[in-house]
XYZ file of C-alpha atoms in Angstrom:
277
model
C 165.352 -27.144 125.117
C 164.480 -30.818 125.747
C 164.341 -30.258 129.504
C 161.998 -27.352 129.093
C 159.859 -29.300 126.660
C 159.762 -32.309 128.967
C 158.397 -30.267 131.887
C 155.918 -28.193 129.923
C 153.495 -31.048 129.164
C 152.520 -31.875 132.787
C 152.190 -28.192 133.563
C 149.930 -27.649 130.561
C 147.754 -30.597 131.541
C 147.373 -29.206 135.039
C 146.630 -25.767 133.663
C 143.998 -27.211 131.322
C 142.122 -28.946 134.134
C 138.675 -27.531 134.688
C 137.814 -26.078 138.103
C 135.454 -29.015 138.589
C 138.229 -31.558 137.926
C 140.613 -29.680 140.212
C 138.083 -29.784 143.042
C 137.464 -33.504 142.563
C 141.174 -34.377 142.418
C 142.013 -32.144 145.372
C 139.303 -33.605 147.598
C 140.208 -37.152 146.545
C 143.879 -36.601 147.400
C 142.975 -35.240 150.829
C 140.684 -38.207 151.539
C 143.308 -40.666 150.297
C 146.005 -39.155 152.505
C 143.694 -39.400 155.494
C 142.931 -43.034 154.577
C 146.643 -43.867 154.315
C 147.416 -42.271 157.689
C 144.445 -43.998 159.323
C 145.451 -47.374 157.830
C 149.003 -46.999 159.124
C 147.762 -46.042 162.573
C 145.288 -48.907 162.852
C 147.486 -51.548 161.261
C 150.637 -50.720 163.202
C 148.723 -50.338 166.475
C 147.121 -53.752 165.975
C 150.452 -55.380 165.053
C 152.200 -53.926 168.084
C 149.356 -54.999 170.359
C 149.468 -58.524 168.941
C 153.270 -58.506 168.913
C 153.356 -59.121 165.183
C 156.371 -58.048 163.172
C 156.199 -54.911 160.974
C 157.911 -55.801 157.716
C 158.139 -54.168 154.297
C 154.904 -55.848 153.191
C 153.065 -54.054 155.973
C 154.339 -50.721 154.658
C 153.284 -51.613 151.114
C 149.815 -52.737 152.201
C 149.228 -49.636 154.314
C 150.375 -47.368 151.496
C 149.026 -48.789 148.257
C 145.794 -50.441 149.322
C 144.202 -47.149 150.531
C 145.499 -45.428 147.384
C 144.199 -48.090 144.986
C 140.808 -48.250 146.708
C 140.314 -44.836 148.272
C 141.414 -42.663 145.354
C 138.990 -43.949 142.675
C 136.124 -44.418 145.126
C 136.463 -40.925 146.574
C 136.915 -39.436 143.094
C 133.686 -41.118 141.958
C 131.781 -39.944 145.030
C 133.015 -36.357 144.684
C 132.245 -36.392 140.948
C 128.684 -37.479 141.693
C 128.423 -34.790 144.367
C 129.601 -32.161 141.858
C 127.046 -33.378 139.329
C 124.257 -33.225 141.894
C 125.339 -29.723 142.954
C 125.446 -28.540 139.347
C 121.978 -29.975 138.779
C 120.684 -28.221 141.893
C 122.237 -24.930 140.741
C 120.586 -25.283 137.327
C 117.247 -26.097 138.935
C 117.578 -23.079 141.223
C 118.349 -20.799 138.274
C 115.442 -22.275 136.312
C 113.115 -21.748 139.268
C 114.295 -18.135 139.660
C 113.778 -17.503 135.942
C 110.329 -19.128 136.079
C 109.372 -17.046 139.118
C 110.542 -13.875 137.397
C 108.575 -14.748 134.256
C 105.498 -15.514 136.356
C 105.824 -12.182 138.181
C 106.174 -10.332 134.871
C 103.139 -12.136 133.440
C 101.121 -11.436 136.582
C 102.037 -7.753 136.417
C 101.188 -7.519 132.717
C 97.788 -9.169 133.172
C 96.872 -7.087 136.229
C 98.196 -3.664 135.149
C 97.513 -1.163 132.401
C 100.531 -1.151 130.041
C 100.475 2.609 129.341
C 100.073 4.057 132.831
C 101.306 1.160 134.968
C 98.146 1.373 137.072
C 95.916 -1.561 137.982
C 93.673 -3.019 135.303
C 89.898 -2.814 135.684
C 89.576 -6.446 136.780
C 92.298 -6.201 139.396
C 90.957 -2.886 140.702
C 87.404 -4.228 141.107
C 88.817 -7.332 142.808
C 90.472 -5.082 145.379
C 87.236 -3.189 145.846
C 85.603 -6.469 146.848
C 88.030 -7.181 149.678
C 86.553 -8.199 153.025
C 86.199 -5.267 155.435
C 85.823 -5.288 159.186
C 82.668 -3.951 160.782
C 82.861 -0.168 160.928
C 85.625 0.000 158.312
C 84.700 2.133 155.312
C 86.721 2.717 152.153
C 85.924 5.379 149.560
C 85.914 5.120 145.776
C 86.815 8.028 143.497
C 86.058 7.968 139.784
C 88.278 10.423 137.905
C 87.495 11.381 134.325
C 89.227 14.070 132.193
C 87.001 16.838 130.833
C 86.507 17.187 127.067
C 89.017 14.402 126.458
C 87.715 13.694 122.961
C 88.580 17.287 121.980
C 92.169 16.738 123.108
C 92.442 13.704 120.840
C 90.667 15.402 117.929
C 92.509 18.735 118.062
C 95.967 17.699 119.266
C 96.258 14.021 118.358
C 96.073 10.754 120.246
C 99.700 11.004 121.380
C 98.817 14.161 123.344
C 95.781 12.346 124.712
C 98.004 9.525 125.925
C 100.337 12.044 127.561
C 97.340 13.584 129.317
C 96.322 10.187 130.710
C 99.850 9.562 131.954
C 99.819 13.014 133.573
C 96.594 12.163 135.413
C 97.993 8.789 136.506
C 101.095 10.440 137.981
C 98.958 12.960 139.879
C 96.849 10.155 141.346
C 99.920 8.248 142.482
C 101.474 11.409 143.952
C 98.431 12.336 146.073
C 97.525 8.882 147.393
C 99.101 6.591 149.973
C 100.985 3.331 149.321
C 98.044 1.343 150.753
C 95.537 2.887 148.352
C 94.735 1.326 144.969
C 94.653 3.158 141.639
C 93.371 1.661 138.404
C 92.545 2.579 134.835
C 88.948 1.420 134.488
C 88.343 2.295 130.844
C 89.618 4.435 128.011
C 90.036 7.644 130.021
C 88.354 6.784 133.334
C 90.409 6.155 136.466
C 89.456 4.693 139.812
C 91.007 5.462 143.201
C 90.301 3.201 146.177
C 91.067 5.126 149.371
C 91.573 2.544 152.093
C 89.823 3.257 155.402
C 89.050 6.868 154.402
C 85.629 8.400 155.019
C 83.718 10.958 152.980
C 85.070 14.181 154.518
C 88.731 13.213 154.106
C 88.012 11.712 150.675
C 86.539 15.013 149.462
C 89.724 16.805 150.528
C 91.886 14.284 148.674
C 89.673 14.525 145.577
C 89.902 18.331 145.609
C 93.689 18.142 145.894
C 93.774 15.813 142.891
C 91.528 18.127 140.875
C 93.607 21.219 141.702
C 96.944 19.523 140.996
C 95.817 18.363 137.551
C 94.304 21.772 136.784
C 97.500 23.726 137.531
C 99.948 21.193 136.065
C 100.991 21.583 132.427
C 99.401 18.781 130.476
C 102.451 18.086 128.333
C 105.791 19.666 127.637
C 105.479 22.543 125.196
C 101.782 22.964 126.001
C 99.923 25.008 123.406
C 97.708 28.002 124.164
C 94.259 26.933 125.310
C 95.356 23.331 125.798
C 94.205 22.831 129.401
C 93.582 19.608 131.275
C 90.958 19.320 134.005
C 89.107 16.409 135.563
C 85.733 15.762 137.119
C 85.567 13.430 140.117
C 82.695 11.437 141.546
C 82.938 9.664 144.890
C 81.099 7.032 146.887
C 81.657 5.400 150.255
C 82.174 1.621 150.400
C 80.625 0.189 153.595
C 81.584 -3.341 154.710
C 78.600 -5.067 153.045
C 78.508 -3.019 149.824
C 78.558 -4.611 146.380
C 81.354 -3.370 144.109
C 79.071 -2.836 141.105
C 76.607 -0.837 143.225
C 79.440 1.372 144.423
C 80.653 1.898 140.868
C 77.154 2.906 139.765
C 76.809 5.363 142.633
C 80.212 6.922 141.985
C 79.342 7.027 138.277
C 76.181 9.005 139.027
C 78.224 11.415 141.128
C 80.717 11.776 138.288
C 77.872 12.494 135.875
C 76.554 15.101 138.339
C 79.987 16.793 138.401
C 79.993 16.907 134.598
C 76.469 18.336 134.523
C 77.377 21.069 136.989
C 80.106 22.438 134.733
C 83.016 19.955 134.982
C 86.339 20.459 136.826
C 84.657 19.728 140.142
C 84.095 17.024 142.780
C 80.695 15.493 143.576
C 79.660 13.211 146.472
C 75.942 13.938 146.172
C 74.764 10.300 146.448
C 74.915 8.934 149.958
C 76.169 5.460 150.894
C 72.651 4.464 151.974
C 71.581 4.485 148.297
C 74.230 1.987 147.169
C 71.767 -0.871 146.834
C 69.124 1.074 144.938
C 68.836 -0.357 141.426
C 68.422 2.205 138.659
C 65.199 1.500 136.747
């Protein structure tokens, strides 16, 4: 029993050493062994070259001096290195967490929380991007028909579901390089990058048809139908974003006036700078 007890204490101390302490001690032992071997090699080589005797004191000096000096010095250096590494790891984790928080904040401030689409400010900022000469984007304004009736007759939760349904249709029928935003309560904007009027009309018609034939919500009630009206306007290189929005808004109003559930591009790009009196 005593023998077992006598050997258990060192083992428990070794087992209780932290990984950090084990690394420091292990590296220090390796460095000390190298120092002892190097001291023996240099000292004995010098003594033999100078024809000096190698006595027991030489063995003691070459063994204990490197241990007494090298072990604590190397342990201190490795401990400082571990501390620096731990600090760097913490800083790296803090930077990653800060970057993630910044990305989340940027997304929240630039996107609509309900649909996940761009906010009005971010969408208009993308409309104002610099375009090369001859490059022409197209803006679509998408607005659900009789949306107030959906809210009044079926509740705001159904209205929210309708908006999400429209947002999904817009994402489905546009390209990754296009921009989609929620510009107001129920109005959406689609920025078709480097797409001219003819192709834009086709895309707008596809959006209108998809929303018309898709069930608005699960368990849709009789007579509960969702349609949209779409107004479009070209965005030439030198166009002002607000002028384009006004032109597309007039086209959207024209689509509503003509019976809704339709696409209108009646205002030409040459009228973008005409100010409404």
